[in-house]
mmCIF file of C-alpha atoms in Angstrom:
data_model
loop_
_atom_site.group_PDB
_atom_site.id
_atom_site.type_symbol
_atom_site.label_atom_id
_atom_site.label_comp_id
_atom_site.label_asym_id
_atom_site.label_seq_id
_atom_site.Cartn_x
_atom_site.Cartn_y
_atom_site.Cartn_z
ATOM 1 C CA UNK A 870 0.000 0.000 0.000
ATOM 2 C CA UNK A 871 1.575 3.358 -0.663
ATOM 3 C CA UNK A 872 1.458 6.729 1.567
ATOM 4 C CA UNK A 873 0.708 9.786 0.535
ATOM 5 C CA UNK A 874 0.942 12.990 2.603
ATOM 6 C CA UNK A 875 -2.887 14.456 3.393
ATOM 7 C CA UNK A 876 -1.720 17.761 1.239
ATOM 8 C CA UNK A 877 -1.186 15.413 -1.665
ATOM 9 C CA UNK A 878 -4.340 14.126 -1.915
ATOM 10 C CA UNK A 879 -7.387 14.864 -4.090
ATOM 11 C CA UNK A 880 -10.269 15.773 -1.705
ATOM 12 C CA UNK A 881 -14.499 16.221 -2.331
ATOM 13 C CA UNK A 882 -17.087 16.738 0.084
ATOM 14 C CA UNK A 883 -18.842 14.725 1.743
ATOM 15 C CA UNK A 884 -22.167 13.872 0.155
ATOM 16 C CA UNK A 885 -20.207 12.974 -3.093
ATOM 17 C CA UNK A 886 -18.961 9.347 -1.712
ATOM 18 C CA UNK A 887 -20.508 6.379 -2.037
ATOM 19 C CA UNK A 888 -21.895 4.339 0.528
ATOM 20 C CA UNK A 889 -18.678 2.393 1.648
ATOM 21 C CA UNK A 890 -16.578 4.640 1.124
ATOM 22 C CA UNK A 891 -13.972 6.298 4.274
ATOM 23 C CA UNK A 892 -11.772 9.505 4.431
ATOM 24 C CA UNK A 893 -10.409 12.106 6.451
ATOM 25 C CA UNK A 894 -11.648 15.200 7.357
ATOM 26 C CA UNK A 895 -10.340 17.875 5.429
ATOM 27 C CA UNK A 896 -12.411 20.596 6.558
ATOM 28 C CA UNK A 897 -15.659 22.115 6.891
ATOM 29 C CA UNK A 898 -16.575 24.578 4.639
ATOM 30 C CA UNK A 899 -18.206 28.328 5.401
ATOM 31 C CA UNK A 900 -19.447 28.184 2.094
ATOM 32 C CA UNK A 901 -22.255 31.906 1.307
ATOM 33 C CA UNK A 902 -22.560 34.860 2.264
ATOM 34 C CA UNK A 903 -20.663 35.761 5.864
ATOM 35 C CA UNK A 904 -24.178 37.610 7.042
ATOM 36 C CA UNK A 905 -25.717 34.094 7.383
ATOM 37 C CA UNK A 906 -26.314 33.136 10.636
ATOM 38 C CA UNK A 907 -28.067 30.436 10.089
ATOM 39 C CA UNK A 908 -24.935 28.486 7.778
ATOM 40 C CA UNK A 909 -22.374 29.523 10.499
ATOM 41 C CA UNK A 910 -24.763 27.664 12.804
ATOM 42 C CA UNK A 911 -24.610 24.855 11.073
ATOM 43 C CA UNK A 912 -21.047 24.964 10.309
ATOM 44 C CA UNK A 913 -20.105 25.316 14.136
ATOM 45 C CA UNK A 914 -23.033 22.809 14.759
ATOM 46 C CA UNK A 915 -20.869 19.990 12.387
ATOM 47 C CA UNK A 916 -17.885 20.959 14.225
ATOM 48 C CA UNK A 917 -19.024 20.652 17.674
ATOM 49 C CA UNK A 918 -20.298 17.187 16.356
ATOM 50 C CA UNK A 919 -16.769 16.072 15.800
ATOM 51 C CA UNK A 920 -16.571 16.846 11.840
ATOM 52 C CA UNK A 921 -13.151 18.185 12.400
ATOM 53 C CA UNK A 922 -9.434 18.348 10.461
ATOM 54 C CA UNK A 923 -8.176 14.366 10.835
ATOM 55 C CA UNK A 924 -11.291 12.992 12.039
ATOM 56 C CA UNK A 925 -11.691 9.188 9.974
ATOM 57 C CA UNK A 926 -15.412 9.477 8.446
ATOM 58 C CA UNK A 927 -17.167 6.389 6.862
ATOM 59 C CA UNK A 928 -20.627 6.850 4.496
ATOM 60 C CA UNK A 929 -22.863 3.972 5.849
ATOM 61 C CA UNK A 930 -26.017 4.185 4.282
ATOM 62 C CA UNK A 931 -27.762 6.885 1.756
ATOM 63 C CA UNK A 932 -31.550 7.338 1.464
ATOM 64 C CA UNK A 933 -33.411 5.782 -1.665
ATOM 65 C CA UNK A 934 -34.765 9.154 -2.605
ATOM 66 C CA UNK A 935 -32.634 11.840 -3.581
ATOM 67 C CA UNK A 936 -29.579 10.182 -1.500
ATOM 68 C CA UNK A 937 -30.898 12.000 1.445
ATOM 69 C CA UNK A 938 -30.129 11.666 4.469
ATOM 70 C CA UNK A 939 -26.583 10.245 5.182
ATOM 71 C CA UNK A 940 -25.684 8.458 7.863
ATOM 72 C CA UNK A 941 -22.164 8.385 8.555
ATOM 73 C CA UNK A 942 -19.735 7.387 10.842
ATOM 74 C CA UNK A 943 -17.029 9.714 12.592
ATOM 75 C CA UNK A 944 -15.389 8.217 14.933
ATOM 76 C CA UNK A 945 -17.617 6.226 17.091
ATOM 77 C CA UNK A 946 -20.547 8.580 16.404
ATOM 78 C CA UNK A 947 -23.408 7.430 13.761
ATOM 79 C CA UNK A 948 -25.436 10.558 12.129
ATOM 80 C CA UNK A 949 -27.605 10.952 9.919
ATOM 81 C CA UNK A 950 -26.751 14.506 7.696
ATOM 82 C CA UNK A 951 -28.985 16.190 4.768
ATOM 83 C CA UNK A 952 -27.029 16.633 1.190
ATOM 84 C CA UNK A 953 -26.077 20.489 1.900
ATOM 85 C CA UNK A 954 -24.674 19.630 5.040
ATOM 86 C CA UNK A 955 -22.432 16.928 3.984
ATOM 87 C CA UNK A 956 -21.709 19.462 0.804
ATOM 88 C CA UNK A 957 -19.823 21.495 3.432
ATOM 89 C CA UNK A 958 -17.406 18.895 4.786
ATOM 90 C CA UNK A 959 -14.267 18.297 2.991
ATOM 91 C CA UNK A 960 -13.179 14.856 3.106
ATOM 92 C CA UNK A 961 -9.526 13.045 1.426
ATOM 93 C CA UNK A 962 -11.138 9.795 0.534
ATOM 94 C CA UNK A 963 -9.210 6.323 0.960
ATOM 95 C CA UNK A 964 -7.370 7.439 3.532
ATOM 96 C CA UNK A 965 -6.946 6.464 6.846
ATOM 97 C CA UNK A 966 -6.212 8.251 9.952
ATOM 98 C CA UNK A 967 -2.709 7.338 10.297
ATOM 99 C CA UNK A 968 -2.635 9.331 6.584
ATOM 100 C CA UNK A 969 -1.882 6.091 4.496
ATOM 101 C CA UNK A 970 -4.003 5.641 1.453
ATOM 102 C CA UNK A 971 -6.506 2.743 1.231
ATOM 103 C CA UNK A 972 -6.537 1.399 4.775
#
């Protein structure tokens, strides 16, 4: 298996990974215009949840309709997110937390 360092990596967000699929946390995003409240609520709201820079995240299950909602798997949490949530969270997929690629 080969390593790559996190920086080297190609990342996407969240809610385009396939059930299955694992990362790390990249980021989460403060995506709009600075005046909403309500996005920097949710934004804080994902980090206080544990969607943080290194976290391991797993996609467990997607809804039938629409894909909606997402239950994933950070750390030894389970949630359940909507699409534009998990649109906001920055994820390196295939790679572990240790930072080797597909473990």
């Amino acid at each position: 298996m080969s390593s790559l360092p996190l920086q080297q990596a190609i990342s996407t967000t969240l809610n385009l990974m396939k059930v299955g699929d694992s990362g790390v946390v990249e980021d989460v995003q403060e995506q709009g215009d600075a005046k909403d409240d309500s996005l920097f609520n949710i934004t804080r709201r994902l980090k206080e949840l544990g969607f943080v820079k290194g976290e391991a995240v797993k996609v467990l299950h997607k809804g039938y309709f629409g894909g909606e909602p997402l239950a994933v798997r950070i750390g030894q949490s389970t949630f359940a997110l909507r699409n534009f949530e998990a649109a906001l969270i920055g994820v390196i997929p295939g790679v572990s937390h240790s930072g080797k690629v597909g473990t």
